[in-house]
XYZ file of N, CA and C in Angstrom:
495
model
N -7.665 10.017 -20.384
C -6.545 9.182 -19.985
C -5.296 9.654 -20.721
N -4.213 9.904 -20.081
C -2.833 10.274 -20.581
C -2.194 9.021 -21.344
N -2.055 9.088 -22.177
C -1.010 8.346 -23.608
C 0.211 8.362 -22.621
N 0.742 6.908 -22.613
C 2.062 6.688 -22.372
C 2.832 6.863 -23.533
N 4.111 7.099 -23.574
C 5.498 6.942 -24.824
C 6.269 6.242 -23.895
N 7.278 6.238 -25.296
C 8.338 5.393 -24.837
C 9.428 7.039 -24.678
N 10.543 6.379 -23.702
C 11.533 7.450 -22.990
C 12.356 7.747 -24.273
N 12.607 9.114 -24.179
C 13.534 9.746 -25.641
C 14.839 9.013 -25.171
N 16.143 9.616 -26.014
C 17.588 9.063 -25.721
C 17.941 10.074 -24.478
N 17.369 11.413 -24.464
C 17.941 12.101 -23.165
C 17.589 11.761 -22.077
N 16.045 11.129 -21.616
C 15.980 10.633 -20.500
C 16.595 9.577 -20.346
N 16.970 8.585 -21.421
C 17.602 7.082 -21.253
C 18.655 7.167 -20.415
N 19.726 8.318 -20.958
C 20.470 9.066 -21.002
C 20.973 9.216 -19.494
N 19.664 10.026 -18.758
C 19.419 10.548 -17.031
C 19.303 9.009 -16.354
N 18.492 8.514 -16.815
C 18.177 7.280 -16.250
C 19.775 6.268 -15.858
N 20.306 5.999 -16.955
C 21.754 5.268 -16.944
C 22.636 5.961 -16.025
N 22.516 7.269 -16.184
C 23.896 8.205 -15.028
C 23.330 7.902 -13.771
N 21.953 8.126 -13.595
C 21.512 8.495 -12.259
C 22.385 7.338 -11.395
N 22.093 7.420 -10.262
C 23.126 7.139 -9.072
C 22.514 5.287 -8.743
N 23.072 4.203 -8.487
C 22.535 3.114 -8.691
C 22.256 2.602 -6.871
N 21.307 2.322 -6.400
C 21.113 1.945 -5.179
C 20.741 0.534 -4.740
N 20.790 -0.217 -3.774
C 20.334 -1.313 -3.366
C 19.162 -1.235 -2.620
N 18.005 -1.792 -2.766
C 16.646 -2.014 -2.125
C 16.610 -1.803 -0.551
N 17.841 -2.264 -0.421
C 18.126 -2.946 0.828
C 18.374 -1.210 2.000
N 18.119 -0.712 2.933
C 18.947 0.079 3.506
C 20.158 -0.441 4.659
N 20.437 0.424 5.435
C 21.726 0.315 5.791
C 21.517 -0.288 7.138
N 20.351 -0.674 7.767
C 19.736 -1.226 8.863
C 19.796 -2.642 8.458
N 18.967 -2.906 7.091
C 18.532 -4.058 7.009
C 20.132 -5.127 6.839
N 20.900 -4.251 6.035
C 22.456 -4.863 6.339
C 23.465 -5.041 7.806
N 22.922 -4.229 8.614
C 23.818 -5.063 9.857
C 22.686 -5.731 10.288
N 21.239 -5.692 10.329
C 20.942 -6.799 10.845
C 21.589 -8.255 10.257
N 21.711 -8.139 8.715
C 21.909 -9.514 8.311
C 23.336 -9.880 8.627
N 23.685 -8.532 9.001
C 25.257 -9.449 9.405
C 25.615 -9.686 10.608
N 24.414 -8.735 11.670
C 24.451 -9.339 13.075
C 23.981 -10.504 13.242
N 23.125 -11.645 12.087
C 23.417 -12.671 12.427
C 24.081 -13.703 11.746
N 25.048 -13.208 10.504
C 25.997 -13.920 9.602
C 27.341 -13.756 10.499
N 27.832 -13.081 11.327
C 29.194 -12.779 11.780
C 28.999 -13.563 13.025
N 27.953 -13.887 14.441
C 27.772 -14.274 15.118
C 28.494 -16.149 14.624
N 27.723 -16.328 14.211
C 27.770 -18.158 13.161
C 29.134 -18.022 13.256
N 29.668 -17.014 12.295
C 31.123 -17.347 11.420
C 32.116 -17.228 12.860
N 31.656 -16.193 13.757
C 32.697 -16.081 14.910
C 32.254 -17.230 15.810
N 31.815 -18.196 15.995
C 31.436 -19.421 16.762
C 31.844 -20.638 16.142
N 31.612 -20.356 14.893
C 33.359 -21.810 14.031
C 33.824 -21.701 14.285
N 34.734 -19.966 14.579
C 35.746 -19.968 14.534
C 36.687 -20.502 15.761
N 35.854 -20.517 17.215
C 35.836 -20.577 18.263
C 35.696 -21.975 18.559
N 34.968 -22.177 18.082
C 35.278 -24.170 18.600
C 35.561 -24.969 17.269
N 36.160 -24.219 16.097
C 36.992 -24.753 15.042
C 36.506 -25.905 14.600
N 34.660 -25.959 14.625
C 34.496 -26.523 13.640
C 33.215 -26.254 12.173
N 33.890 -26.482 11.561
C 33.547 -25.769 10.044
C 32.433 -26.237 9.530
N 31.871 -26.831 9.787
C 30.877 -28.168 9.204
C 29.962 -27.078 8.532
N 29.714 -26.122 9.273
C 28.153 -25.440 8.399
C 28.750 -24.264 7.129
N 30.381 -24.051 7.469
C 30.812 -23.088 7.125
C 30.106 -22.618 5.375
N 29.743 -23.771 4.797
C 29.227 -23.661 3.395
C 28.035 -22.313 3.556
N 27.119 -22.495 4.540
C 26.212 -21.946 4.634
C 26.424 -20.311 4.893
N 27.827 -20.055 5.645
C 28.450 -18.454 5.277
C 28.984 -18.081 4.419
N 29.166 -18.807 3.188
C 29.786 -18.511 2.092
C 28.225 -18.546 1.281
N 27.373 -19.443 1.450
C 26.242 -19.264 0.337
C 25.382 -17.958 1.065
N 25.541 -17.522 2.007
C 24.693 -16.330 2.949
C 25.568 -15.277 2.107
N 26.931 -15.200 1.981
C 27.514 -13.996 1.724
C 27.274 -13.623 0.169
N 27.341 -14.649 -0.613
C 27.211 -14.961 -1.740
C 25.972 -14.049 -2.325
N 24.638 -14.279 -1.138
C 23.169 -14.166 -1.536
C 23.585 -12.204 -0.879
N 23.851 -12.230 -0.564
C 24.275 -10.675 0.274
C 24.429 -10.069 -0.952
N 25.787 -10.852 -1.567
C 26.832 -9.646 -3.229
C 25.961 -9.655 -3.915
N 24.752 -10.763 -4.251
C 23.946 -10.937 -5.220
C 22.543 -9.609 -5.287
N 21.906 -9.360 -3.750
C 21.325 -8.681 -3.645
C 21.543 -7.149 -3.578
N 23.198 -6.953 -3.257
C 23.169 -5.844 -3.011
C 23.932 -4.753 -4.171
N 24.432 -5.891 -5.299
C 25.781 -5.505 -6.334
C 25.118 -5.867 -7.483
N 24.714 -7.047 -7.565
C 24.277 -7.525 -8.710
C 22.845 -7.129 -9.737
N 22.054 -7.063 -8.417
C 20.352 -6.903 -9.182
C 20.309 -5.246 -9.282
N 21.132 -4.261 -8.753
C 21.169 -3.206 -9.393
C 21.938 -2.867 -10.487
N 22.684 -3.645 -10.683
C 23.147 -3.678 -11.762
C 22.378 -4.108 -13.188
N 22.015 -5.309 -12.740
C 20.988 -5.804 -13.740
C 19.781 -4.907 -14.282
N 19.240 -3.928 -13.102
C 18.384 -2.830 -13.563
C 19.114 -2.058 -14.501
N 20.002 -1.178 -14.030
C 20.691 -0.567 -15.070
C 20.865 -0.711 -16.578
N 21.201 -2.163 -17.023
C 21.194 -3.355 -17.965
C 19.772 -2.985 -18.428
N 18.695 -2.733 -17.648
C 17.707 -3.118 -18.105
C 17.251 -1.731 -18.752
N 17.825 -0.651 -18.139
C 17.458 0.979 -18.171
C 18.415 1.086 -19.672
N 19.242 0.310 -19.981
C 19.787 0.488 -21.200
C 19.199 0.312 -22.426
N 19.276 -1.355 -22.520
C 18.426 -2.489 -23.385
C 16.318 -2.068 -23.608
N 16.169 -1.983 -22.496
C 14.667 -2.219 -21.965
C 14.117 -0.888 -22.813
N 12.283 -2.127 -23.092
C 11.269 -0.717 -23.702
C 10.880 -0.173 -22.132
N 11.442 0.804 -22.423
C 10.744 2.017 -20.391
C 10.165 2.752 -21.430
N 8.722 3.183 -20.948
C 7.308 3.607 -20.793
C 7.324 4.804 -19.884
N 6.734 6.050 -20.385
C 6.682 6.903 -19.394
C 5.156 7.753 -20.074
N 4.956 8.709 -18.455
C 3.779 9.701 -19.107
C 4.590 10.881 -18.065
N 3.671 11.744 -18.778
C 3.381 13.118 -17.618
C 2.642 13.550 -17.306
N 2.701 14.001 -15.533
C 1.695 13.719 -14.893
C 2.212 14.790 -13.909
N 1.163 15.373 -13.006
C 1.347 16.750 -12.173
C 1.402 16.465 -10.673
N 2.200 17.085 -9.930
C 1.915 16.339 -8.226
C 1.103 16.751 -7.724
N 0.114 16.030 -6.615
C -0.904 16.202 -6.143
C -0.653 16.581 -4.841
N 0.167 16.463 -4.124
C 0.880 16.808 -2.691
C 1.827 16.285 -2.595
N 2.628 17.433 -1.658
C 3.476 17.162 -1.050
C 4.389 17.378 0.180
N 5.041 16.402 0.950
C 5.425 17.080 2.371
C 6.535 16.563 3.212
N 6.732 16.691 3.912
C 8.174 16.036 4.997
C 7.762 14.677 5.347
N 8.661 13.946 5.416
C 8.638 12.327 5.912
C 9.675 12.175 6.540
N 10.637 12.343 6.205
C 11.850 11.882 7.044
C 13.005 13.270 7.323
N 14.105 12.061 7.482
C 15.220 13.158 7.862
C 15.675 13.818 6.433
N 15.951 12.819 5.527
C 16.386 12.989 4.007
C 15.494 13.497 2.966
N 14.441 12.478 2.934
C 13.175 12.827 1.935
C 11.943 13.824 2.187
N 11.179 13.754 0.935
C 9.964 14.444 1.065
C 9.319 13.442 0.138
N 7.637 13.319 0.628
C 7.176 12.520 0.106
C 5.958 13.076 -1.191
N 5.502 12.279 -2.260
C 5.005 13.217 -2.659
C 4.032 12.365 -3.479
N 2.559 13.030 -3.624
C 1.742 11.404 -4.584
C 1.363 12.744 -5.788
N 1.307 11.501 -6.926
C 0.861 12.481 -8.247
C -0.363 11.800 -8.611
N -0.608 11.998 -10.302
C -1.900 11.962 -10.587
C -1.498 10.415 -11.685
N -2.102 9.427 -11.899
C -1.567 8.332 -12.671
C -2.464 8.672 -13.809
N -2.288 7.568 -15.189
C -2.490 7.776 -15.965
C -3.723 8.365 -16.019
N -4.892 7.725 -15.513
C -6.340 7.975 -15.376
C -6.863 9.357 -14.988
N -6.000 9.471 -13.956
C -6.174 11.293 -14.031
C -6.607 11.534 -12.362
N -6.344 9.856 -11.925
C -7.110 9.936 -10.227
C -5.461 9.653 -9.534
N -5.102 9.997 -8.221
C -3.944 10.031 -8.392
C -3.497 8.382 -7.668
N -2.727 8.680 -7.597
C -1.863 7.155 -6.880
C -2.182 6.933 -5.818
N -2.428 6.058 -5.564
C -2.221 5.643 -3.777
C -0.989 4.737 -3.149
N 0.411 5.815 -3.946
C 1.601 5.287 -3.226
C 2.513 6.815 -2.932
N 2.916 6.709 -2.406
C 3.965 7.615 -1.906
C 5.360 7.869 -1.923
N 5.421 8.487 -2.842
C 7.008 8.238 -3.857
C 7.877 9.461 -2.690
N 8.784 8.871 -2.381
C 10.065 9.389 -2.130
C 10.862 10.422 -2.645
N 10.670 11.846 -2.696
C 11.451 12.765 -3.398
C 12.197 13.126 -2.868
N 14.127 14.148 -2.963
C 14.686 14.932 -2.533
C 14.457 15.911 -1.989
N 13.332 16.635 -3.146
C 13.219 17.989 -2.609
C 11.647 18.158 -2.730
N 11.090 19.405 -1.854
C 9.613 19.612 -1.765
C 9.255 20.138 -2.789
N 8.439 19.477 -3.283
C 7.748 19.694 -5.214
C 6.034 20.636 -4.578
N 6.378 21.616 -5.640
C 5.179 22.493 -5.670
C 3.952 21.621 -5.714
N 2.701 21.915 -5.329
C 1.402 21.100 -5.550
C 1.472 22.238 -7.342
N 0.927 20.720 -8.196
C 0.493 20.550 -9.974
C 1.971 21.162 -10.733
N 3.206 20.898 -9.939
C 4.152 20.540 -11.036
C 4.218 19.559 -11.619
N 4.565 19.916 -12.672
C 4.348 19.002 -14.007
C 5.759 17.799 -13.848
N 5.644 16.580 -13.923
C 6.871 15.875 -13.492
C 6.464 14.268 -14.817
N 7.547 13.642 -15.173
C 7.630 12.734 -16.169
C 7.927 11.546 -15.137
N 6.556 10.641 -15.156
C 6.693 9.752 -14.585
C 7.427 8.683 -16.203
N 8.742 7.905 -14.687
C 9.065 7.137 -15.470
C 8.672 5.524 -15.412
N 8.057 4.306 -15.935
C 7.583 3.193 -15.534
C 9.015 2.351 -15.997
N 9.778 1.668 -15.263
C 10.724 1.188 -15.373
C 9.967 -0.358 -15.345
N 9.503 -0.725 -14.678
C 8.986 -2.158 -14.452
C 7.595 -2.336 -15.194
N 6.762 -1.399 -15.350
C 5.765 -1.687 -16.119
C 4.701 -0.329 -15.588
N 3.116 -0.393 -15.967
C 2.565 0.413 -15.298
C 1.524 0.000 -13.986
N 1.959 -1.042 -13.330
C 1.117 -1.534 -12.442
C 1.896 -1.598 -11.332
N 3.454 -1.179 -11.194
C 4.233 -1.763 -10.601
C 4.790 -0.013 -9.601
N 3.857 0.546 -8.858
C 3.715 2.132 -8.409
C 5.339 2.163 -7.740
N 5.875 1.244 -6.868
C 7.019 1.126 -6.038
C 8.107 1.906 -6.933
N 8.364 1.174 -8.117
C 9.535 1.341 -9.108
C 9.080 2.288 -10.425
N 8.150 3.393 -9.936
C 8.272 4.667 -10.812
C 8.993 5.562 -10.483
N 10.106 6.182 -11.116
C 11.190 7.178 -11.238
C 10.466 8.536 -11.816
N 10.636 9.428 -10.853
C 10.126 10.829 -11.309
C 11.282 11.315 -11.930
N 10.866 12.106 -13.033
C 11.798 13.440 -13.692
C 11.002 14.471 -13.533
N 11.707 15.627 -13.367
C 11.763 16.799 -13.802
C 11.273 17.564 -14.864
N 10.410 17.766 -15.309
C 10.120 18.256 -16.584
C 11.055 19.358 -17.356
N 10.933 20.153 -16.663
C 11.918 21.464 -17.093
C 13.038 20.891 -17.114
N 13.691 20.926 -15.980
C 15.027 20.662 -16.009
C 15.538 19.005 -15.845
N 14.828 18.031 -16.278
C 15.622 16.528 -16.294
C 16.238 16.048 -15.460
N 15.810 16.243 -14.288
C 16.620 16.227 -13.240
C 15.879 15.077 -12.428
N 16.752 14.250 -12.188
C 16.061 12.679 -11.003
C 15.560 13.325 -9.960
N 14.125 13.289 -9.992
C 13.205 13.350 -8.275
C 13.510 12.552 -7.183
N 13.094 11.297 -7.880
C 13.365 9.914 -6.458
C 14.554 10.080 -5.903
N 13.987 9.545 -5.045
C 15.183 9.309 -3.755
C 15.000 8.194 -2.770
N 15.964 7.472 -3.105
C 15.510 5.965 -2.081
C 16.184 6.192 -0.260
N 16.612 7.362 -0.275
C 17.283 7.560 0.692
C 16.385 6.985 2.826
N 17.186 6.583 3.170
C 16.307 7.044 4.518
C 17.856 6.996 5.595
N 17.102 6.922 6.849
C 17.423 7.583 8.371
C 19.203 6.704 8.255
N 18.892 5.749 7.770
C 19.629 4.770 8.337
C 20.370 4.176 7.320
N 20.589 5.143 6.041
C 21.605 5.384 4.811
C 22.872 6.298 4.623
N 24.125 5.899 5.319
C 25.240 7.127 5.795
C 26.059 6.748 4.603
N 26.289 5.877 4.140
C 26.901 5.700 2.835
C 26.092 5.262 1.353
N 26.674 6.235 0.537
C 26.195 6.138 -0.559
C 26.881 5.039 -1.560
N 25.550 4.033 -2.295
C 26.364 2.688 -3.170
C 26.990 2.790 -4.083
């Protein structure tokens, strides 16, 4: 079984710069506003306001999800004990338009049964620094590095992401 550590100051370092994203993609936001703008344009139209609270607490829950709780990670990538090992990829291949997908080996030495999101196509048994940001049970929110070169793997990117947060 691979020994976890805790992350040096240079990965802390990668971790804090790296680029900050919302959970959310760029689909799941006009849906919510194809049906927050519908409401707000139908007050507006028979001018009456009565529910209007409920587009201000909708928009509210929007800034919160999409500004705030990545932020709060960040906060957390600062402050926070993050846990990491290293660990080698077990495959990897095309998924989308943006990504490549790729599963490694977890602590135990058997590999994951999740499918992490990379930029670029990673050799099969490169060596890569899994990072555990949330804990080690939590496969969604592991951040790959780079071994050699320190460089952010993940990529939350998909089809339907044209602007970057």
């Amino acid at each position: 079984m691979k020994k976890s550590r805790k992350i040096t100051k240079e990965e802390r370092e990668i971790l804090l710069h790296m680029q900050l994203r919302s959970k959310l993609s760029l689909l799941v936001l006009f849906y919510i506003f194809g049906l927050v703008l519908p409401f707000l344009t139908c007050m507006i139209i028979t001018l009456n306001f009565k529910f209007f609270y409920l587009f201000i607490v909708a928009l509210f829950l929007l800034f919160v999800i999409i500004y705030l709780i990545p932020k709060f990670e960040k906060n957390n990538y600062e402050k926070g004990d993050i846990r990491c090992f290293e660990s080698i990829v077990v495959s990897s291949k095309a998924h989308d338009i943006y990504y490549y997908v790729c599963e490694i080996n977890g602590q135990d030495g058997v590999f994951i049964d999740y499918r992490y999101p990379v930029n670029t196509k990673l050799p099969k048994n490169k060596e890569v620094i899994v990072v555990m940001v949330e804990g080690p049970k939590k496969y969604k929110d592991y951040i790959l590095l780079d071994k050699e070169t320190k460089k952010v793997l993940s990529d939350y990117r998909t089809r339907f992401d044209i602007i970057d947060c």
